[in-house]
Short mmCIF file of C-alpha atoms and ligand atoms in Angstrom, two decimals:
data_model
loop_
_atom_site.label_atom_id
_atom_site.label_comp_id
_atom_site.label_asym_id
_atom_site.label_seq_id
_atom_site.Cartn_x
_atom_site.Cartn_y
_atom_site.Cartn_z
CA MET A 1 -2.62 -14.46 -61.29
CA LYS A 2 0.46 -15.87 -60.04
CA ALA A 3 1.52 -14.82 -55.96
CA LEU A 4 3.73 -15.88 -53.68
CA VAL A 5 1.57 -17.11 -50.67
CA TYR A 6 2.34 -18.15 -46.86
CA HIS A 7 1.24 -21.74 -45.68
CA GLY A 8 3.09 -21.68 -42.58
CA PRO A 9 6.75 -21.41 -40.97
CA ARG A 10 8.95 -21.32 -43.57
CA GLN A 11 6.81 -22.66 -46.48
CA VAL A 12 6.10 -20.56 -49.14
CA SER A 13 4.61 -21.07 -52.73
CA VAL A 14 4.12 -19.37 -56.09
CA ASP A 15 0.31 -19.90 -56.52
CA GLU A 16 -2.77 -18.92 -58.87
CA VAL A 17 -4.81 -16.75 -56.74
CA PRO A 18 -7.73 -14.83 -58.03
CA ASP A 19 -6.91 -11.34 -59.64
CA ALA A 20 -6.12 -8.06 -57.94
CA ARG A 21 -8.71 -5.71 -59.36
CA ILE A 22 -10.35 -2.39 -58.15
CA GLU A 23 -12.72 -2.50 -55.56
CA LYS A 24 -13.37 1.26 -55.00
CA PRO A 25 -13.57 4.31 -57.18
CA THR A 26 -10.05 5.47 -55.29
CA ASP A 27 -8.18 2.60 -56.08
CA VAL A 28 -5.05 2.24 -58.45
CA LEU A 29 -4.59 -1.12 -59.91
CA VAL A 30 -0.45 -1.86 -60.71
CA LYS A 31 1.23 -4.44 -62.50
CA ILE A 32 4.08 -5.22 -60.54
CA THR A 33 7.24 -4.74 -62.50
CA SER A 34 9.28 -4.70 -59.08
CA THR A 35 8.89 -6.31 -55.31
CA ASN A 36 11.63 -6.86 -52.79
CA ILE A 37 11.93 -9.53 -49.94
CA CYS A 38 12.78 -7.53 -46.72
CA GLY A 39 13.63 -8.35 -43.46
CA SER A 40 10.34 -7.98 -42.05
CA ASP A 41 9.07 -10.14 -44.26
CA LEU A 42 11.02 -12.92 -42.34
CA HIS A 43 8.98 -11.97 -38.88
CA MET A 44 5.98 -13.97 -40.74
CA TYR A 45 8.37 -16.00 -43.04
CA GLU A 46 9.77 -17.59 -39.89
CA GLY A 47 5.86 -18.24 -38.16
CA ARG A 48 6.64 -15.62 -35.45
CA THR A 49 3.73 -13.42 -35.92
CA ASP A 50 0.07 -14.50 -36.39
CA PHE A 51 0.10 -13.69 -40.30
CA GLU A 52 -2.56 -16.20 -41.80
CA GLN A 53 -1.98 -18.90 -43.57
CA GLY A 54 -3.36 -18.20 -47.42
CA ARG A 55 -2.10 -14.56 -47.52
CA ILE A 56 0.43 -12.96 -50.07
CA PHE A 57 3.68 -11.36 -49.01
CA GLY A 58 5.02 -8.11 -50.61
CA HIS A 59 5.23 -4.60 -49.22
CA GLU A 60 7.66 -3.22 -51.25
CA ASN A 61 6.42 -2.43 -54.48
CA LEU A 62 6.90 -0.70 -57.66
CA GLY A 63 4.98 -1.12 -60.93
CA GLU A 64 2.95 0.07 -64.12
CA VAL A 65 -0.22 1.59 -63.62
CA ILE A 66 -2.68 -0.53 -65.46
CA GLU A 67 -6.58 0.51 -64.40
CA VAL A 68 -7.44 3.49 -62.35
CA GLY A 69 -10.98 3.73 -60.37
CA GLY A 70 -13.52 6.77 -61.42
CA GLY A 71 -12.08 8.76 -58.35
CA VAL A 72 -8.75 8.90 -59.23
CA ASP A 73 -7.76 12.19 -61.05
CA LYS A 74 -3.91 12.38 -60.54
CA ILE A 75 -2.52 9.24 -61.37
CA ARG A 76 -2.73 8.00 -65.02
CA VAL A 77 -2.42 4.69 -66.66
CA GLY A 78 1.07 4.24 -68.02
CA ASP A 79 2.63 5.75 -64.70
CA MET A 80 5.63 4.03 -63.32
CA VAL A 81 4.80 4.47 -59.53
CA SER A 82 6.51 3.28 -56.26
CA VAL A 83 4.30 2.15 -53.30
CA PRO A 84 5.26 3.37 -50.12
CA PHE A 85 4.41 0.03 -47.86
CA ASN A 86 2.45 2.27 -45.20
CA VAL A 87 -1.26 1.63 -46.60
CA SER A 88 -2.52 5.50 -45.33
CA CYS A 89 -5.90 7.30 -46.66
CA GLY A 90 -4.65 10.60 -46.55
CA HIS A 91 -7.86 12.32 -44.79
CA CYS A 92 -7.47 11.22 -40.79
CA ASN A 93 -6.26 13.06 -38.50
CA ASN A 94 -2.71 11.31 -38.54
CA CYS A 95 -2.57 11.10 -42.10
CA GLU A 96 -3.39 15.02 -42.39
CA HIS A 97 -0.44 15.84 -39.66
CA GLY A 98 1.90 13.53 -41.92
CA LEU A 99 1.82 10.18 -40.07
CA THR A 100 0.85 7.90 -42.69
CA ASN A 101 2.66 5.27 -40.85
CA TYR A 102 -0.25 5.56 -38.18
CA CYS A 103 -3.29 5.99 -40.24
CA LEU A 104 -6.29 5.92 -38.61
CA THR A 105 -8.22 4.37 -41.70
CA ALA A 106 -5.99 1.12 -42.68
CA ASN A 107 -6.34 -0.85 -39.95
CA GLU A 108 -9.14 -2.13 -37.65
CA PRO A 109 -10.90 0.32 -35.39
CA GLY A 110 -8.31 1.49 -32.43
CA VAL A 111 -5.04 0.44 -34.22
CA ALA A 112 -3.07 2.74 -36.21
CA GLY A 113 -1.06 1.95 -39.33
CA GLY A 114 -1.70 -0.36 -42.39
CA ALA A 115 0.52 -2.31 -44.63
CA TYR A 116 0.79 -4.81 -47.67
CA GLY A 117 1.15 -8.25 -46.60
CA PHE A 118 1.77 -7.95 -43.24
CA ALA A 119 0.54 -9.35 -39.95
CA ASP A 120 -1.86 -6.83 -37.87
CA MET A 121 -1.52 -4.12 -40.58
CA GLY A 122 -4.92 -4.41 -41.73
CA GLY A 123 -4.90 -7.25 -43.60
CA TRP A 124 -3.97 -5.56 -47.18
CA ALA A 125 -2.87 -8.11 -49.89
CA GLY A 126 0.89 -7.98 -50.88
CA GLY A 127 2.49 -7.03 -53.82
CA GLN A 128 5.03 -10.21 -54.40
CA ALA A 129 2.22 -10.98 -57.31
CA GLU A 130 2.20 -10.19 -60.83
CA TYR A 131 -0.82 -7.11 -59.91
CA LEU A 132 -1.79 -5.35 -56.58
CA ARG A 133 -4.66 -3.32 -56.07
CA ILE A 134 -3.61 0.36 -54.29
CA PRO A 135 -6.53 1.77 -52.04
CA TRP A 136 -6.53 5.60 -52.22
CA GLY A 137 -4.15 5.57 -55.03
CA ASP A 138 -3.93 9.41 -55.57
CA PHE A 139 -2.35 10.02 -52.11
CA GLN A 140 -0.22 6.58 -52.25
CA CYS A 141 1.21 6.35 -55.26
CA LEU A 142 4.56 8.21 -55.97
CA ARG A 143 5.19 9.01 -59.65
CA LEU A 144 8.66 8.12 -61.02
CA PRO A 145 10.52 9.92 -63.54
CA GLU A 146 11.09 8.88 -67.31
CA ASP A 147 13.91 7.09 -66.26
CA ALA A 148 12.21 4.79 -63.77
CA LYS A 149 12.33 1.50 -66.31
CA GLY A 150 15.92 1.62 -66.48
CA LYS A 151 16.75 2.51 -63.00
CA GLN A 152 14.22 0.15 -61.18
CA ASN A 153 16.85 -1.52 -58.84
CA ASP A 154 17.39 2.34 -57.33
CA TYR A 155 13.65 3.25 -57.30
CA THR A 156 12.53 -0.04 -55.86
CA MET A 157 14.08 1.09 -52.53
CA LEU A 158 11.74 4.30 -52.17
CA SER A 159 8.61 1.77 -51.10
CA ASP A 160 10.54 1.01 -47.70
CA ILE A 161 14.33 0.34 -46.68
CA LEU A 162 15.75 3.66 -47.87
CA PRO A 163 13.24 6.15 -46.34
CA THR A 164 13.00 3.81 -43.23
CA GLY A 165 17.17 4.09 -43.27
CA TRP A 166 16.41 7.85 -43.62
CA HIS A 167 14.09 7.90 -40.84
CA ALA A 168 16.26 6.15 -38.24
CA VAL A 169 19.13 8.92 -38.87
CA GLU A 170 16.21 11.36 -38.59
CA MET A 171 15.14 10.09 -35.31
CA SER A 172 18.71 10.05 -34.22
CA GLY A 173 18.79 13.75 -34.67
CA LEU A 174 22.19 13.64 -36.51
CA THR A 175 23.50 16.66 -37.73
CA PRO A 176 25.92 17.45 -40.09
CA GLY A 177 29.56 16.78 -38.77
CA GLU A 178 28.60 14.16 -35.80
CA THR A 179 29.60 10.67 -35.87
CA ILE A 180 27.07 7.87 -35.98
CA VAL A 181 26.79 4.18 -35.01
CA ILE A 182 24.40 1.70 -37.02
CA TYR A 183 23.84 -1.69 -35.56
CA GLY A 184 22.80 -3.66 -38.13
CA GLY A 185 24.31 -4.14 -41.94
CA GLY A 186 21.05 -5.17 -43.36
CA PRO A 187 19.39 -3.85 -45.74
CA VAL A 188 17.95 -1.33 -43.81
CA GLY A 189 21.36 -0.80 -41.60
CA LEU A 190 23.28 -0.14 -45.02
CA MET A 191 20.20 2.47 -46.21
CA ALA A 192 20.81 4.23 -42.71
CA ALA A 193 24.47 4.13 -43.46
CA LEU A 194 23.91 5.77 -46.86
CA SER A 195 21.57 8.34 -45.36
CA ALA A 196 23.75 9.48 -42.88
CA THR A 197 26.41 9.92 -45.28
CA VAL A 198 24.13 12.34 -47.75
CA LYS A 199 23.08 13.93 -44.11
CA GLY A 200 26.80 15.23 -43.81
CA ALA A 201 27.75 12.47 -40.74
CA ALA A 202 31.62 12.62 -40.39
CA LYS A 203 32.10 9.33 -39.57
CA VAL A 204 29.68 6.30 -40.35
CA MET A 205 30.27 2.89 -38.13
CA VAL A 206 27.94 -0.43 -39.30
CA VAL A 207 28.08 -3.58 -36.80
CA ASP A 208 27.29 -6.59 -38.12
CA ARG A 209 29.16 -9.82 -38.42
CA HIS A 210 28.62 -10.80 -42.00
CA PRO A 211 31.56 -10.00 -44.28
CA ASP A 212 29.33 -9.41 -47.39
CA ARG A 213 27.32 -6.97 -45.55
CA LEU A 214 29.99 -5.30 -44.16
CA LYS A 215 32.25 -4.99 -47.16
CA LEU A 216 28.97 -2.94 -48.99
CA ALA A 217 29.11 -0.69 -45.91
CA GLU A 218 32.45 -0.09 -46.37
CA GLN A 219 32.07 0.66 -50.12
CA ILE A 220 30.33 3.74 -49.21
CA GLY A 221 32.75 4.94 -46.27
CA ALA A 222 31.21 3.46 -43.36
CA ILE A 223 33.20 1.77 -40.82
CA PRO A 224 32.69 -1.55 -40.60
CA ILE A 225 32.82 -3.24 -37.32
CA ASP A 226 32.48 -6.84 -36.85
CA ASP A 227 30.83 -7.88 -33.80
CA SER A 228 32.31 -11.34 -34.03
CA LYS A 229 35.77 -10.18 -33.41
CA GLY A 230 35.17 -8.34 -30.24
CA SER A 231 32.69 -6.00 -28.08
CA PRO A 232 31.24 -3.91 -30.39
CA VAL A 233 30.41 -1.46 -27.80
CA ASP A 234 34.45 -1.26 -27.17
CA GLN A 235 34.97 -0.72 -30.89
CA VAL A 236 32.67 2.12 -31.06
CA MET A 237 34.69 3.82 -27.90
CA GLU A 238 37.79 3.28 -29.70
CA GLN A 239 36.60 5.11 -33.01
CA THR A 240 35.51 7.80 -30.99
CA GLY A 241 38.08 8.74 -28.93
CA GLY A 242 36.29 6.71 -25.61
CA ARG A 243 33.64 9.61 -25.58
CA GLY A 244 31.11 7.47 -27.69
CA ALA A 245 28.91 8.24 -31.10
CA ASP A 246 26.88 10.99 -31.30
CA ARG A 247 23.96 9.35 -32.64
CA GLY A 248 22.64 5.76 -33.16
CA ALA A 249 20.53 3.94 -35.29
CA GLU A 250 18.91 0.38 -34.56
CA CYS A 251 18.08 -1.56 -37.89
CA VAL A 252 18.17 -5.02 -36.46
CA GLY A 253 15.30 -5.29 -34.32
CA TYR A 254 13.81 -8.49 -32.03
CA GLN A 255 15.54 -11.43 -33.65
CA ALA A 256 19.15 -9.64 -32.97
CA HIS A 257 21.58 -12.53 -32.26
CA ASP A 258 24.50 -12.30 -29.76
CA PRO A 259 27.79 -13.38 -30.87
CA GLN A 260 28.29 -14.97 -26.98
CA GLY A 261 25.41 -17.12 -27.40
CA ASN A 262 22.85 -15.46 -25.06
CA GLU A 263 19.54 -14.71 -25.89
CA ASP A 264 18.85 -11.19 -25.43
CA ASN A 265 15.96 -9.67 -27.17
CA ALA A 266 17.29 -6.24 -26.29
CA LEU A 267 20.77 -6.57 -27.19
CA THR A 268 21.00 -4.16 -30.12
CA LEU A 269 19.13 -1.20 -27.67
CA ASN A 270 21.50 -1.58 -24.63
CA ASN A 271 24.59 -2.00 -27.15
CA LEU A 272 23.54 1.18 -28.59
CA VAL A 273 22.69 3.02 -25.35
CA ALA A 274 26.05 2.10 -24.10
CA SER A 275 27.66 3.05 -27.61
CA VAL A 276 26.12 6.35 -27.45
CA LYS A 277 27.24 9.42 -26.13
CA PHE A 278 25.27 10.80 -22.93
CA THR A 279 23.04 13.19 -24.00
CA GLY A 280 23.25 11.36 -27.52
CA GLY A 281 19.91 10.35 -29.75
CA ILE A 282 19.07 6.52 -31.18
CA GLY A 283 16.46 6.17 -33.44
CA THR A 284 15.24 2.62 -33.80
CA VAL A 285 13.34 1.10 -37.00
CA GLY A 286 14.47 -2.37 -36.37
CA VAL A 287 10.71 -4.13 -35.38
CA PHE A 288 10.11 -4.82 -32.12
CA ILE A 289 6.44 -6.61 -31.80
CA PRO A 290 3.85 -6.89 -28.60
CA GLN A 291 4.20 -10.85 -29.07
CA ASP A 292 6.95 -13.20 -30.03
CA PRO A 293 5.41 -16.63 -29.76
CA GLY A 294 9.51 -17.88 -31.22
CA ALA A 295 11.45 -16.35 -28.32
CA PRO A 296 13.30 -18.32 -26.09
CA ASP A 297 12.07 -16.95 -22.45
CA GLU A 298 8.97 -15.90 -21.37
CA LEU A 299 9.34 -12.51 -21.14
CA ALA A 300 10.42 -12.37 -24.53
CA GLN A 301 7.55 -14.07 -25.76
CA GLN A 302 5.41 -11.36 -24.47
CA GLY A 303 7.40 -8.89 -26.46
CA LYS A 304 8.71 -7.36 -23.57
CA ALA A 305 12.45 -5.99 -24.24
CA ARG A 306 15.04 -6.58 -21.10
CA PHE A 307 16.00 -2.62 -22.05
CA ASP A 308 18.90 -0.98 -19.92
CA PHE A 309 16.37 2.26 -19.25
CA GLY A 310 18.65 2.70 -16.16
CA THR A 311 21.86 3.50 -18.09
CA PHE A 312 19.33 5.12 -21.05
CA TRP A 313 17.80 7.39 -18.42
CA PHE A 314 21.19 8.10 -16.61
CA LYS A 315 22.95 9.25 -19.70
CA GLY A 316 19.92 11.82 -20.74
CA GLN A 317 19.29 10.33 -24.26
CA GLN A 318 16.81 10.56 -26.46
CA MET A 319 14.84 7.25 -28.80
CA GLY A 320 12.52 7.36 -31.16
CA CYS A 321 10.89 4.26 -32.82
CA GLY A 322 8.41 3.27 -34.78
CA GLN A 323 7.12 2.27 -38.71
CA ALA A 324 9.13 4.53 -41.10
CA PRO A 325 6.10 7.53 -42.55
CA VAL A 326 7.69 6.88 -46.07
CA LYS A 327 5.45 9.51 -47.65
CA ARG A 328 7.50 12.07 -45.49
CA TYR A 329 10.65 11.46 -47.28
CA ASN A 330 9.92 9.40 -50.44
CA ARG A 331 9.54 12.91 -52.88
CA HIS A 332 12.89 13.91 -51.76
CA LEU A 333 14.98 10.37 -52.08
CA ARG A 334 13.23 9.93 -55.57
CA ASN A 335 14.89 13.21 -56.45
CA LEU A 336 18.41 12.66 -55.63
CA ILE A 337 18.13 8.83 -57.25
CA ALA A 338 16.96 11.09 -60.52
CA GLU A 339 19.46 13.20 -60.23
CA ASN A 340 22.36 10.16 -59.74
CA LYS A 341 23.16 11.57 -56.23
CA ILE A 342 22.58 8.12 -54.71
CA THR A 343 22.23 4.78 -55.95
CA PRO A 344 20.51 2.71 -53.43
CA SER A 345 20.99 -0.44 -55.64
CA TRP A 346 24.49 -0.97 -54.87
CA ILE A 347 23.18 -3.45 -52.48
CA VAL A 348 20.78 -5.45 -54.64
CA SER A 349 22.29 -9.23 -55.06
CA HIS A 350 19.63 -10.55 -56.94
CA ASN A 351 17.17 -9.91 -59.69
CA LEU A 352 15.16 -13.10 -59.99
CA THR A 353 11.62 -13.92 -60.95
CA LEU A 354 8.54 -14.66 -59.01
CA ASP A 355 9.00 -18.35 -59.12
CA GLN A 356 12.24 -18.22 -58.02
CA ALA A 357 11.12 -16.37 -54.37
CA PRO A 358 10.46 -19.48 -52.86
CA ASP A 359 14.51 -20.63 -52.98
CA ALA A 360 14.95 -16.93 -52.57
CA TYR A 361 13.14 -16.68 -48.83
CA GLN A 362 15.45 -19.68 -48.16
CA HIS A 363 18.60 -18.38 -48.90
CA PHE A 364 18.09 -14.41 -47.68
CA ASP A 365 16.71 -15.99 -44.25
CA ALA A 366 19.48 -18.11 -43.60
CA ARG A 367 21.81 -14.68 -44.47
CA ASP A 368 23.33 -16.86 -46.85
CA GLU A 369 26.63 -15.35 -48.30
CA GLY A 370 25.73 -12.65 -50.86
CA TRP A 371 22.14 -12.72 -50.61
CA THR A 372 21.88 -8.84 -49.16
CA LYS A 373 18.71 -7.99 -51.27
CA VAL A 374 16.41 -9.71 -53.30
CA VAL A 375 14.26 -7.74 -56.21
CA LEU A 376 11.88 -9.84 -57.51
CA ASN A 377 10.59 -8.99 -60.89
CA PRO A 378 6.95 -10.82 -61.36
CA THR A 379 6.31 -9.28 -64.87
CA GLN A 380 9.15 -8.16 -66.73
P1 LIG B 1 17.88 -8.16 -42.11
O1 LIG B 1 17.87 -9.16 -41.14
O2 LIG B 1 19.00 -8.77 -43.42
O3 LIG B 1 19.40 -7.61 -41.56
C1 LIG B 1 19.67 -7.55 -40.10
C2 LIG B 1 21.24 -7.28 -39.70
O4 LIG B 1 21.46 -7.19 -38.34
C3 LIG B 1 21.78 -8.68 -40.31
O5 LIG B 1 22.83 -8.61 -41.34
C4 LIG B 1 22.11 -9.16 -39.07
O6 LIG B 1 23.39 -10.27 -39.20
C5 LIG B 1 22.25 -8.39 -37.94
N1 LIG B 1 22.21 -8.51 -37.04
C6 LIG B 1 21.82 -9.65 -36.10
N2 LIG B 1 21.97 -9.43 -34.78
C7 LIG B 1 22.89 -8.18 -34.65
C8 LIG B 1 23.57 -7.56 -33.66
N3 LIG B 1 23.56 -8.38 -32.31
N4 LIG B 1 24.04 -6.53 -33.87
C9 LIG B 1 24.69 -6.32 -35.17
N5 LIG B 1 23.83 -6.41 -35.98
C10 LIG B 1 23.35 -7.55 -35.77
O7 LIG B 1 16.93 -7.26 -42.14
P2 LIG B 1 16.52 -5.77 -42.71
O8 LIG B 1 15.55 -5.82 -44.03
O9 LIG B 1 17.62 -5.22 -42.81
O10 LIG B 1 15.31 -5.11 -41.84
C11 LIG B 1 16.66 -4.75 -40.37
C12 LIG B 1 14.89 -4.56 -39.52
O11 LIG B 1 14.47 -3.19 -39.73
C13 LIG B 1 13.83 -5.39 -39.30
O12 LIG B 1 13.65 -5.93 -38.00
C14 LIG B 1 12.90 -5.28 -40.05
O13 LIG B 1 11.53 -5.72 -39.93
C15 LIG B 1 12.88 -3.66 -39.63
N6 LIG B 1 12.40 -2.64 -40.91
C16 LIG B 1 11.79 -1.55 -40.11
C17 LIG B 1 10.82 -0.92 -40.92
C18 LIG B 1 10.20 -0.08 -40.22
O14 LIG B 1 9.16 1.13 -40.73
N7 LIG B 1 10.59 0.35 -38.95
C19 LIG B 1 10.83 -0.93 -42.51
C20 LIG B 1 11.51 -1.84 -42.72
C21 LIG B 1 12.38 -2.63 -42.18
ZN1 LIG B 2 10.64 -3.87 -46.23
#
């Protein structure tokens, strides 16, 4: 089969690799019809992780079931399914408590949490390919409604960024009528803005500096905050009568850029602590990793964030963080899409073939104007 393979920093190609196949009775084999490029892929693409050469990218997967193992009895051949990016077994202590983001079976002993096509997340092959093997298929696959084939650009957001944006807002503790500031207007930040709107936020502010991304935020009624035009913290204070936002979401991660040119790997966290009110809450889904060899200074290389814990403590704020538990939210979000209550496809900028993926990675990595969210369609 054809698959997008990593060959070193910023080097990927579409190669012929052995077909994905059923290996265990509980496996499901999916023909991939939509698989997206994610900001998370860029950590590996840029060579900032120990992602091994020869591995296949892709954790945002949707497709048609073409074969099931002998132990699969709920998912059927022909089903269109969304696959959560978290690989999870369904029966370990964490999965049984709904913590499928920290499955104890999907990674090596002592490390919780698995993912397709990821560094340090269990070594599972990714789905930027024609076919993908889904372990524990009955537990993992989310069956999509009849209209799935025609609405793939919406349903494809269920595997990761829509539940992740929702999780950021959930962890922030937002309740209806409150205000929220979201750092990062990339795909994840835009999904957090959509989620906050659905959850009844009175005011949603999105901080970024790319005009195309800020415009997408504006299209769903959020207030765009351009940090290239002045301190984002000051702008949030202005929007909130000097009180600060009730809630905040971090959707950038350790690759945050400082418009002032200073490299600070906790810049967005510190901006959040400053922008959110005393006793407010923050949800951090942007990725921070234990080691960042590409970081500009030694502390950051060790994965240590320069987080202003003093102010965070003084303001009595709360923070949640980590990988999103996609299964906790994907059924309800699927139903909102099915009933046309939300159309997350508004952020899709490109539908491309697998062969076009190397070029798309370059554009998305450069955050080129107009390259907001790329959906690859390997077998359509
Ligand atoms: P992205 O890189 O396309 O978007 C990040 C955005 O942040 C960009 O638009 C960029 O301009 C903006 N940005 C950079 N510096 C900023 C700053 N100082 N202030 C405000 N905005 C700034 O990526 P994405 O796909 O939207 O993903 C965002 C983050 O979420 C990544 O770290 C990704 O790995 C992570 N993620 C986490 C989970 C999870 O489960 N926790 C899931 C998916 C993605
Ligand atoms: Zn992703």
